[in-house]
Coordinates of C-alpha atoms and ligand atoms in Angstrom, one line a residue:
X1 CA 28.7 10.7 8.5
X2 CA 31.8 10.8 9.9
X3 CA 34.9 9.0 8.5
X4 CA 34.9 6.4 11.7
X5 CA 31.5 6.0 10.4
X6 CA 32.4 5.6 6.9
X7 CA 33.3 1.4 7.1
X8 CA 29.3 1.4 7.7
X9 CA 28.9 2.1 3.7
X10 CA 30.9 -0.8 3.0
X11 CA 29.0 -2.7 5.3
X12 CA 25.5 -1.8 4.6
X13 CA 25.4 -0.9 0.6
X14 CA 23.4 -2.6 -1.7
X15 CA 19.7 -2.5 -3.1
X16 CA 16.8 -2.5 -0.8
X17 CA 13.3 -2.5 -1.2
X18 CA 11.4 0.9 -0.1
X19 CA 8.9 -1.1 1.7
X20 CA 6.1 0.9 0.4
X21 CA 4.1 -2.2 1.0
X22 CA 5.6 -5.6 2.7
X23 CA 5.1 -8.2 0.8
X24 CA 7.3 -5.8 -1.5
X25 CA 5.8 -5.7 -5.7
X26 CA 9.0 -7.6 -6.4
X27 CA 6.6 -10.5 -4.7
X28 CA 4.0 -10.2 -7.4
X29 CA 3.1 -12.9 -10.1
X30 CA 0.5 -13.7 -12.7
X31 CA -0.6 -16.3 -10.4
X32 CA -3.0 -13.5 -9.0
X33 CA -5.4 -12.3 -11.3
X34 CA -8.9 -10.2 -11.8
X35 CA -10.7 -13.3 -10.3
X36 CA -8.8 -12.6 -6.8
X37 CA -9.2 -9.2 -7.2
X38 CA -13.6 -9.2 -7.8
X39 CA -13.7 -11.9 -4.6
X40 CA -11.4 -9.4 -2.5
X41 CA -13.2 -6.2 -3.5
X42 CA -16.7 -7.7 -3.2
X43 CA -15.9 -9.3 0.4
X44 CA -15.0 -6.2 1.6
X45 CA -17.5 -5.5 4.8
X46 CA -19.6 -2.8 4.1
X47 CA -18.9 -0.7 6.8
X48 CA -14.9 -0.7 6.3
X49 CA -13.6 3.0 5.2
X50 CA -11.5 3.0 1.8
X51 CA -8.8 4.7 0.0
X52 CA -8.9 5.6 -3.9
X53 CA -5.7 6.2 -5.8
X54 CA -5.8 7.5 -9.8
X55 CA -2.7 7.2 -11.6
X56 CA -2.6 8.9 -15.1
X57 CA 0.3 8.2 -16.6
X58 CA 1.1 11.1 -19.2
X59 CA 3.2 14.1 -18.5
X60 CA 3.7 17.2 -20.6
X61 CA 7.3 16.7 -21.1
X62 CA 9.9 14.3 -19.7
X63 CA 12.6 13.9 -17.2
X64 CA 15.4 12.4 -17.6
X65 CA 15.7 10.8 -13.7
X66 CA 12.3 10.0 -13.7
X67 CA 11.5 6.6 -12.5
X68 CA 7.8 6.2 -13.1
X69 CA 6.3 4.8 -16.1
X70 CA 5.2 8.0 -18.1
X71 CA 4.5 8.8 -21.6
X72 CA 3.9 12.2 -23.3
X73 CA 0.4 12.1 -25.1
X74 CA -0.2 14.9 -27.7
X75 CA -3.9 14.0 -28.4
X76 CA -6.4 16.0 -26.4
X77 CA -9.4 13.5 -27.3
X78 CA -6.4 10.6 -25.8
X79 CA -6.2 12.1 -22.5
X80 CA -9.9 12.2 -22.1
X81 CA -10.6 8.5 -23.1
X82 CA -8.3 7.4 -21.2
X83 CA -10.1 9.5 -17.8
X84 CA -13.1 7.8 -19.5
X85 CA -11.8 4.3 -18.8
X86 CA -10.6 5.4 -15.3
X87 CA -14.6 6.4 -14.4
X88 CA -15.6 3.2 -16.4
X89 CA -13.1 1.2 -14.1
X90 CA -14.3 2.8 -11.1
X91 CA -18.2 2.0 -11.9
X92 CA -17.0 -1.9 -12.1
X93 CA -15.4 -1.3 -8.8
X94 CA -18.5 0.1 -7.4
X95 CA -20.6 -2.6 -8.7
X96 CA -18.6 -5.0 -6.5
X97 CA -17.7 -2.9 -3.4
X98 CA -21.9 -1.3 -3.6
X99 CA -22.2 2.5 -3.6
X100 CA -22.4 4.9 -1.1
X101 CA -18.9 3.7 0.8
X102 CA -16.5 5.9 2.8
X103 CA -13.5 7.1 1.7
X104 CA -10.9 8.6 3.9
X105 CA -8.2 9.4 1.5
X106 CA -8.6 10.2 -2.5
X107 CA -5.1 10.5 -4.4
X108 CA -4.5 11.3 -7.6
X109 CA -0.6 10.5 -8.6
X110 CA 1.0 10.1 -11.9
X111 CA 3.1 11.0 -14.1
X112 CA 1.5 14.4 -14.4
X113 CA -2.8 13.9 -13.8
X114 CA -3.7 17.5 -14.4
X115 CA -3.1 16.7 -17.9
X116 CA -6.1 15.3 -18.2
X117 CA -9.0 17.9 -19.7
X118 CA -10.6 19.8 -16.9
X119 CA -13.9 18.4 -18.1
X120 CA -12.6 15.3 -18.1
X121 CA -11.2 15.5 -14.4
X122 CA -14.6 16.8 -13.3
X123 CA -16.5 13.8 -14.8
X124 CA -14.1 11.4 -12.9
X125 CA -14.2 13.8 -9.8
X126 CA -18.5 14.0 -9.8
X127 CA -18.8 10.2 -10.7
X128 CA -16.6 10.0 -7.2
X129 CA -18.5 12.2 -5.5
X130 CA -22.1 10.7 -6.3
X131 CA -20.3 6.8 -6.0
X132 CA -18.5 7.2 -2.4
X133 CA -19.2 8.9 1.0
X134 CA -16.4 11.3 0.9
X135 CA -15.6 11.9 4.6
X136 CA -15.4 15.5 5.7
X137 CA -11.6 15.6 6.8
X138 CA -10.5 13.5 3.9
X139 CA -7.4 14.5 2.4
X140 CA -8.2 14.8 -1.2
X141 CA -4.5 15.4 -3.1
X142 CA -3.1 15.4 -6.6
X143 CA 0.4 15.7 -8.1
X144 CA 1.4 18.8 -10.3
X145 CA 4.4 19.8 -12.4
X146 CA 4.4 23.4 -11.9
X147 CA 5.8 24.0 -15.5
X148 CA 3.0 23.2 -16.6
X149 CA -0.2 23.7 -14.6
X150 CA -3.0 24.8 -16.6
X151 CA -3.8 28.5 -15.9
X152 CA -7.1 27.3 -14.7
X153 CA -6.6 24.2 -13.0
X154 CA -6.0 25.8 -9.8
X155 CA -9.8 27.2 -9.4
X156 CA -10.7 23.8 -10.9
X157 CA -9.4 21.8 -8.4
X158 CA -10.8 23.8 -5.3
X159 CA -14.2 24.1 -7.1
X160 CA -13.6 19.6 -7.3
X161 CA -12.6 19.8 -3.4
X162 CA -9.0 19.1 -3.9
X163 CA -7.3 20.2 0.1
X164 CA -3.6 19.2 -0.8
X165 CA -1.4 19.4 -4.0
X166 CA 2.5 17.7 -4.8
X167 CA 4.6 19.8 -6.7
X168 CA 7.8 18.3 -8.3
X169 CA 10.9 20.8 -7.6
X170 CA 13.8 18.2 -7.6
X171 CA 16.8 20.8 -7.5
X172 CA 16.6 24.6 -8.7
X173 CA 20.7 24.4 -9.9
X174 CA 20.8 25.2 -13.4
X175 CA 23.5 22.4 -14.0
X176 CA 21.5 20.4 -12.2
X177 CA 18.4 20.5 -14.1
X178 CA 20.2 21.0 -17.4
X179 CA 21.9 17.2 -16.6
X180 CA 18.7 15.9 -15.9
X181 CA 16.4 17.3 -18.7
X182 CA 14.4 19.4 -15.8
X183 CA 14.5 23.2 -16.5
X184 CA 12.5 24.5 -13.9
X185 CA 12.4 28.5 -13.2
X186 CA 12.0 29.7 -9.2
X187 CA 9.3 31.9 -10.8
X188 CA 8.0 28.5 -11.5
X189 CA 7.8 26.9 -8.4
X190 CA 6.8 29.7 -6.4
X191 CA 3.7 31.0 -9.1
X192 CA 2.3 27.7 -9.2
X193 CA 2.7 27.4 -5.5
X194 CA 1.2 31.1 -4.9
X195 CA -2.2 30.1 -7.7
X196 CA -2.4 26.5 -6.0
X197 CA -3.0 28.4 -2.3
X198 CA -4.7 31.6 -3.7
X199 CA -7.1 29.0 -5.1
X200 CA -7.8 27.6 -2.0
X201 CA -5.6 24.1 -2.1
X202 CA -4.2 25.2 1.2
X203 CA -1.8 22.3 1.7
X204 CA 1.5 21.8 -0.3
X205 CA 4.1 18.9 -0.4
X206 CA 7.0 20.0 -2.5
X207 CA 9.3 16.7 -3.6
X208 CA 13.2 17.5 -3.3
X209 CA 15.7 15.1 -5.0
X210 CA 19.6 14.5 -3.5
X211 CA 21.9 12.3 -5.8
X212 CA 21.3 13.6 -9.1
X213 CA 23.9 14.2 -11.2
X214 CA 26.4 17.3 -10.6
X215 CA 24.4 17.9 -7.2
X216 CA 26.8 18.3 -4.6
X217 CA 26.2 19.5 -0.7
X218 CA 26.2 23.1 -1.1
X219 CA 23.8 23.1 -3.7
X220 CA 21.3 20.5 -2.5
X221 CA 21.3 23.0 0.7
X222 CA 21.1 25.8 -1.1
X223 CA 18.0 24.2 -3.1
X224 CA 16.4 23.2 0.7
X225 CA 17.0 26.8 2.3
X226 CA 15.5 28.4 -0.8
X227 CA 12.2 25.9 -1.2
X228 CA 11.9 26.0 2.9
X229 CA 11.0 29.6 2.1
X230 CA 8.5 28.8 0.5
X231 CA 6.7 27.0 4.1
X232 CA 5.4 23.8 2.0
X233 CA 3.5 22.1 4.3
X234 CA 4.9 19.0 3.4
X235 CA 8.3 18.1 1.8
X236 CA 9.8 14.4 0.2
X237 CA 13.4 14.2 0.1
X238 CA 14.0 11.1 -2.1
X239 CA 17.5 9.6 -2.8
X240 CA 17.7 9.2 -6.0
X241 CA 16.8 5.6 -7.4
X242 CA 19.3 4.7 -10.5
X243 CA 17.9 1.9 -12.0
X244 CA 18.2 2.2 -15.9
X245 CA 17.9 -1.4 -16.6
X246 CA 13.8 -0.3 -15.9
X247 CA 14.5 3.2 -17.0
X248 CA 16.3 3.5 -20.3
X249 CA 16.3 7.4 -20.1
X250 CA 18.0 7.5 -17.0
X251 CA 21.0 6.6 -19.1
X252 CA 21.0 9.7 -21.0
X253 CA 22.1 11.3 -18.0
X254 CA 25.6 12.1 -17.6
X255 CA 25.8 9.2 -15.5
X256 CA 29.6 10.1 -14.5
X257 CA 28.7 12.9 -12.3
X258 CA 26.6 11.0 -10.2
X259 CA 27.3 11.2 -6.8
X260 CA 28.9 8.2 -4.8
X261 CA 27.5 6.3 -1.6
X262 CA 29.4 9.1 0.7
X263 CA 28.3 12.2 -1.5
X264 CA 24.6 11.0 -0.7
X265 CA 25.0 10.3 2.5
X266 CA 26.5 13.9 3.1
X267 CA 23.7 15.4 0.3
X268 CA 21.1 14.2 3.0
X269 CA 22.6 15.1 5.7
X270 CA 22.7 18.8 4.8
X271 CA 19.2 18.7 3.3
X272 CA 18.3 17.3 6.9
X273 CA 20.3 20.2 8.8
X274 CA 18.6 23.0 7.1
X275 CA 14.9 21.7 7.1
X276 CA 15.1 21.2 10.8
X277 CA 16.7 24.6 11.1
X278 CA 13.7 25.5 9.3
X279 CA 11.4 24.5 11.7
X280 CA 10.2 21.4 9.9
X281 CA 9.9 17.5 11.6
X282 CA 11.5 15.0 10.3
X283 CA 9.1 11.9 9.4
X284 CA 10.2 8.6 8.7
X285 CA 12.6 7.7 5.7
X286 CA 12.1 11.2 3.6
X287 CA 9.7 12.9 4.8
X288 CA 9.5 16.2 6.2
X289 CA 6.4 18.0 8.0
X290 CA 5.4 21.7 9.3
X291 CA 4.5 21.1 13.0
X292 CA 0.8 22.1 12.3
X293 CA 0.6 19.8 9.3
X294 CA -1.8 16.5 10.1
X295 CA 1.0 14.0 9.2
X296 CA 3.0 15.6 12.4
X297 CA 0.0 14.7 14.4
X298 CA -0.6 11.4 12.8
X299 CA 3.8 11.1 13.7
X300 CA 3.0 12.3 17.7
X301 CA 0.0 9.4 18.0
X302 CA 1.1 6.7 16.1
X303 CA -1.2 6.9 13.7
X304 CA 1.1 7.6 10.6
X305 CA 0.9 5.0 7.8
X306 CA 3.2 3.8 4.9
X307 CA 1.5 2.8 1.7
X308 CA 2.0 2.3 -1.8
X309 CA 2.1 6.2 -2.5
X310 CA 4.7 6.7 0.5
X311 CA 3.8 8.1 4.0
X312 CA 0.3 8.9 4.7
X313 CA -2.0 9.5 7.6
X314 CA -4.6 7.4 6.0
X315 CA -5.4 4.8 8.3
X316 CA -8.2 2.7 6.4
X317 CA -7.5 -0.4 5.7
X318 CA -8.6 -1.0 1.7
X319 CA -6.6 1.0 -0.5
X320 CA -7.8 0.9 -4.0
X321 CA -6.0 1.5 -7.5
X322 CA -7.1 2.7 -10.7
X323 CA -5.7 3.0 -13.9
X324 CA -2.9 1.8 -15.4
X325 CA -0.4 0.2 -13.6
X326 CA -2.1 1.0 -9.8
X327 CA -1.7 -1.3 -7.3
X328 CA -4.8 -2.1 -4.7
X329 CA -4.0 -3.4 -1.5
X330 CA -7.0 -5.5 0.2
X331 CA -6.8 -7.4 3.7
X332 CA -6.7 -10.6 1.3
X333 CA -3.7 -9.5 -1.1
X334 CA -2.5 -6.9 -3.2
X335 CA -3.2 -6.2 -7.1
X336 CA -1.5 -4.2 -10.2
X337 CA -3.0 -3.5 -12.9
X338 CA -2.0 -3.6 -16.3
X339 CA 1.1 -1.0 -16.6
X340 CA 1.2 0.5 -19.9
X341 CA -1.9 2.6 -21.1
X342 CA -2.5 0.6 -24.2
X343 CA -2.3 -2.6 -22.1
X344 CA -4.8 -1.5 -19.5
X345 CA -7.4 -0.5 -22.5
X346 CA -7.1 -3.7 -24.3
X347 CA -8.1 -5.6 -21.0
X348 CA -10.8 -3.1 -20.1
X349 CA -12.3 -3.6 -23.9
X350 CA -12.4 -7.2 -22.6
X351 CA -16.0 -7.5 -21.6
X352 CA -18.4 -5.1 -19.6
X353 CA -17.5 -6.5 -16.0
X354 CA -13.5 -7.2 -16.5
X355 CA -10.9 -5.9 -13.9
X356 CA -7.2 -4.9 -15.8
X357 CA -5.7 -6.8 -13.3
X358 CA -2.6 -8.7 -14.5
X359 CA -0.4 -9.6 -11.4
X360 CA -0.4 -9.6 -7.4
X361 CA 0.1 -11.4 -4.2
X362 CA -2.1 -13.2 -1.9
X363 CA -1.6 -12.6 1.7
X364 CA -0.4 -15.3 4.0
X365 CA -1.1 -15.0 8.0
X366 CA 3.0 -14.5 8.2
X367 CA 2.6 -11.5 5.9
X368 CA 0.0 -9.6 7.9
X369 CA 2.6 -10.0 10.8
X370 CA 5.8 -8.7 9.1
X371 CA 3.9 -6.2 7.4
X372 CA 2.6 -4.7 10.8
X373 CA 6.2 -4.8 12.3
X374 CA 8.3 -3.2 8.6
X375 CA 5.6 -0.6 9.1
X376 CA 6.1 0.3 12.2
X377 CA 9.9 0.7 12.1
X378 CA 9.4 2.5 8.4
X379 CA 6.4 4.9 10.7
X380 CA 7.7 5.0 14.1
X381 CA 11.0 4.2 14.0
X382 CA 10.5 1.8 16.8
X383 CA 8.1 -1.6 17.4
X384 CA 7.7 -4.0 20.5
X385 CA 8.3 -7.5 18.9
X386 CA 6.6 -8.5 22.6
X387 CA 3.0 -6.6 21.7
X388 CA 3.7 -8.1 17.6
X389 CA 3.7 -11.6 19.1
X390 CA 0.7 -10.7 21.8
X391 CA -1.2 -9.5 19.1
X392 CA -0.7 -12.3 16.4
X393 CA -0.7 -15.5 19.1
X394 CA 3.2 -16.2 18.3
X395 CA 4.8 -18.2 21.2
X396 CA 7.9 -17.0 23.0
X397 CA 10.9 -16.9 21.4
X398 CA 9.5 -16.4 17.7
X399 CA 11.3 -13.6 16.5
X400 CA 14.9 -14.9 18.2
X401 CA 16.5 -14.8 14.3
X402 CA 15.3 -11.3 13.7
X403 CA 17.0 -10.4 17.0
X404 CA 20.2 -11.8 16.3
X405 CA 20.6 -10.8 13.2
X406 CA 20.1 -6.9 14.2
X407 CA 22.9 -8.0 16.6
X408 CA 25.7 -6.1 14.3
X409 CA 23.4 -3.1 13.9
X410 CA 23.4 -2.4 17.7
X411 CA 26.7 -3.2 18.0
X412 CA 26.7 -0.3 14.7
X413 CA 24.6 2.0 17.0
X414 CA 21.6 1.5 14.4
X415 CA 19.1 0.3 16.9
X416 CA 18.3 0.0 20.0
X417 CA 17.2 -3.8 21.4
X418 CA 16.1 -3.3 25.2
X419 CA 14.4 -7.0 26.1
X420 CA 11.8 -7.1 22.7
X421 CA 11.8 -3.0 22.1
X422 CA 13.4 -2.1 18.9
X423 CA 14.2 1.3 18.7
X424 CA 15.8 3.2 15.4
X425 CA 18.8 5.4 16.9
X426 CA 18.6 9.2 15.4
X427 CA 22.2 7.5 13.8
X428 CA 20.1 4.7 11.9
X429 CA 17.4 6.6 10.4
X430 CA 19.0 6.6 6.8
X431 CA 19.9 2.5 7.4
X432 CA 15.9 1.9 8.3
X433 CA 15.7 0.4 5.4
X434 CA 18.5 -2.7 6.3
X435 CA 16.6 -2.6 9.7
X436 CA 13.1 -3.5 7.9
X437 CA 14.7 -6.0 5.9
X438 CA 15.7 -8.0 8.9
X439 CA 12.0 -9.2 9.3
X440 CA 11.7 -9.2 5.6
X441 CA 11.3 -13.5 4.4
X442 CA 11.7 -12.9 1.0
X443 CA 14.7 -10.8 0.4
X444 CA 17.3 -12.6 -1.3
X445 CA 20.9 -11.6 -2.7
X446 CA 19.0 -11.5 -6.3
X447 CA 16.3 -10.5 -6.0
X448 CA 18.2 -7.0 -4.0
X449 CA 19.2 -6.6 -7.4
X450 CA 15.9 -5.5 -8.3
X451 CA 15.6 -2.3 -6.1
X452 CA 17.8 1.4 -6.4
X453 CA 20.7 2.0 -3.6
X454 CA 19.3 1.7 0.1
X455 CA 21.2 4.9 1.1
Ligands
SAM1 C1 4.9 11.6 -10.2 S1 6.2 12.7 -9.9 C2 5.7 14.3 -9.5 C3 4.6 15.1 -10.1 C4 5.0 15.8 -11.4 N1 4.9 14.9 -12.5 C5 6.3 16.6 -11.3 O1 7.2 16.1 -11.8 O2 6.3 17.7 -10.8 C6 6.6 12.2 -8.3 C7 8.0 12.4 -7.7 O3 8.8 11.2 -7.8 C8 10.1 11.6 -7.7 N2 11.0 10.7 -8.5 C9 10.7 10.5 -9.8 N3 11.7 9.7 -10.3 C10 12.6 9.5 -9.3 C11 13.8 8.7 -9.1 N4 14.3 8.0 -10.1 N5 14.4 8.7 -7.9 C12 13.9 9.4 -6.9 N6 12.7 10.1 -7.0 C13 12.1 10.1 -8.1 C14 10.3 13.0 -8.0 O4 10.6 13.7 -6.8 C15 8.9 13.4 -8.4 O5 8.5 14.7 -8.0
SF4_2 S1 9.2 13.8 -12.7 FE1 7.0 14.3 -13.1 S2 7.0 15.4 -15.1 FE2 9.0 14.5 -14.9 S3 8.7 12.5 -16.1 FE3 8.4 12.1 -13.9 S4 6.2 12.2 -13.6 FE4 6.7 13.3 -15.5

């Protein structure tokens, strides 16, 4: 960004959402519970496709940046009762959704889920495979900390029919990683990238992080040059979210080397010049793709999705959650479960049948309708408000305050507004965020305050 463009930071700082989901999980409240969740799951039609997601919460060690909810657990004989509830979870599930349904998409995200016991992650990974039709070209992924992959995990997950794998790389400058608790060695990265693909997990996202502190724009370029090496089939580039009033260890951080609004901006921007020098598309907010990989073809037809876990080419429309703290979202409304560990296994001691629900948000008709539109800009970059309206039966004239409130953002060279087409300029990309919010009913001055920087 240039300095004519630097008034924009003034203009559009702030907190924003992600929109990983619209209504947002700032939306959710106790006033959805496991009751909404068993009527949603068991009114599901029984030939509707759905998507699992596992969360285990535990890593090996911590980071200081992290933002997720993660705990280090010692105990062996832990990990594996807590994978025990997860297949326990998932036969209550079954029992309302009935057996034998497809799934298009199985993810498991974390903290760090290879911690769990191989034997354990086999029991969950059979009980999966006898419960659900798993469709042949189903991406089946998992997130790893390449410090600390098990020397046999590798073999284990191709033997369990894992096709993709996430590796956390974040920066490799040593004063980088030294400020945020994250020694990682290259040998690192690229062994555990080499045993992942000589075990037959052929696709690889790595996640890159821009903002942390003492990163500045040589290095983060340095860091995307090196790591493009590596041809990850995938890449995240994620601006770092500060927000140590959730995260108390984010505050151990030397917190005065982190960068400003302009260093980020410029941090992106070089991370951005040297993956498309390296051949690699840019996708949405942060994502980056090889031109072979399925989420570039999923980008070309307009078939690329946004959920809860980020971009995705999953297209059904049932994503389910399990384990603590995983969200399901369900044409009638979205769920979370209980966060912390020990929560979620208090609530699953409950009785035989009980769902760890705690929290959520039932979907009104407006919802679906926003949703479909802060998707499309997040996906596309680009929606007709014209088709939106078509589809949904709104009469003429219904998104006139959405239109005039982008107003200053054409005016910014943001968007694009030609009759009802709203396109995302190349220029607005990193402000697609401010542009989603425009259709977004709920976002107030306070609760903004909730969410990391939107740039
Ligand atoms: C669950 S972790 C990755 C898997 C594995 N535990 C690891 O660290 O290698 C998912 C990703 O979230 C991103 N992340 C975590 N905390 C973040 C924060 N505060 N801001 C931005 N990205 C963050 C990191 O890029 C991290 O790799
Ligand atoms: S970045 Fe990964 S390893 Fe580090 S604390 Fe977060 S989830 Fe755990």
């Amino acid at each position: 960004m240039n300095a004519a463009d630097s008034s924009l930071l003034s203009r559009y700082g702030g907190n924003l959402p992600r929109y990983t989901s619209y209504p947002t999980a700032a939306q959710f409240s106790d006033a959805v519970g496991p009751e909404d969740s068993r009527a949603w799951l068991s009114s599901l039609p029984a030939d509707q496709p759905v998507s699992l997601y596992l969360h285990v919460p535990f890593c090996d060690t911590l980071c200081r940046f992290c933002g997720c909810n993660t705990a280090v657990l010692r105990n062996a004989d832990a990990r594996a009762a807590y994978a025990a509830l997860l297949h326990e979870e998932l036969r209550r599930i079954i029992a309302l959704i009935g057996p034998g349904r497809r799934l298009t998409h199985l993810q498991w995200g974390g903290g760090t889920p290879t911690t769990l016991p191989g034997s354990a992650m086999r029991r969950v990974m059979q009980a999966i495979r006898r419960d659900f039709d798993i469709a042949p070209d189903a991406e089946v992924s998992i997130e790893v900390d390449p410090r600390h992959l098990p020397p046999d995990y590798p073999a284990l997950l191709h033997e369990l029919g894992f096709n993709r794998a996430s590796m956390g790389v974040q920066d490799l400058d040593a004063n980088v990683q030294d400020a945020c608790g994250r020694i990682q060695s290259w040998e690192q990265t690229s062994d555990c990238l080499d045993a992942l693909r000589g075990a037959g997990v052929d696709s690889i996202n790595i996640d890159l992080i821009y903002g942390l502190p003492r990163q500045d724009t040589a290095g983060v370029a340095r860091t995307a040059r090196a790591v493009a090496s590596l041809r990850p089939d995938r890449l995240a580039v994620f601006g770092y979210a500060h927000v140590p009033w959730k995260q108390k260890r984010q505050a151990l951080m030397p917190v005065g080397a982190l960068p400003g609004p302009q260093a980020r901006i410029d941090q992106r921007a070089a991370i951005d010049a040297v993956l498309r020098d390296e051949g690699f598309l840019p996708v949405g907010l942060d994502h980056y793709v090889s031109p072979r990989d399925s989420m570039a073809r999923a980008l070309a037809t307009g078939s690329l999705h946004r959920n809860f876990q980020g971009y995705t080419t999953d297209s059904a429309p049932n994503l389910i959650g399990v384990g603590a703290s995983a969200i399901s979202s369900l044409p009638g409304g979205m769920t979370q479960n209980a966060v912390s560990s020990a929560a979620y296994a208090r609530l699953m001691a409950h009785s035989a049948d009980t769902l760890p629900v705690v929290r959520g948000v039932r979907l009104r008709p407006d919802d679906h309708v926003r949703a479909a539109i802060i998707e499309q800009v997040m996906c596309a970059l680009r929606v007709n408000l014209g088709q939106v309206r078509a589809r949904y039966h709104l009469s003429a004239g219904h998104f006139a305050p959405e239109l005039s409130r982008l107003a200053p953002m054409v005016a910014d060279g943001l968007v694009h507004v030609t009759g009802e087409q709203v396109q995302v300029t190349e220029k607005g990309r990193s402000f697609m965020r401010h542009i989603a919010a425009v259709f977004d009913r709920y976002l107030t001055a306070d609760s903004a305050t909730r969410h990391a920087s939107a740039l």
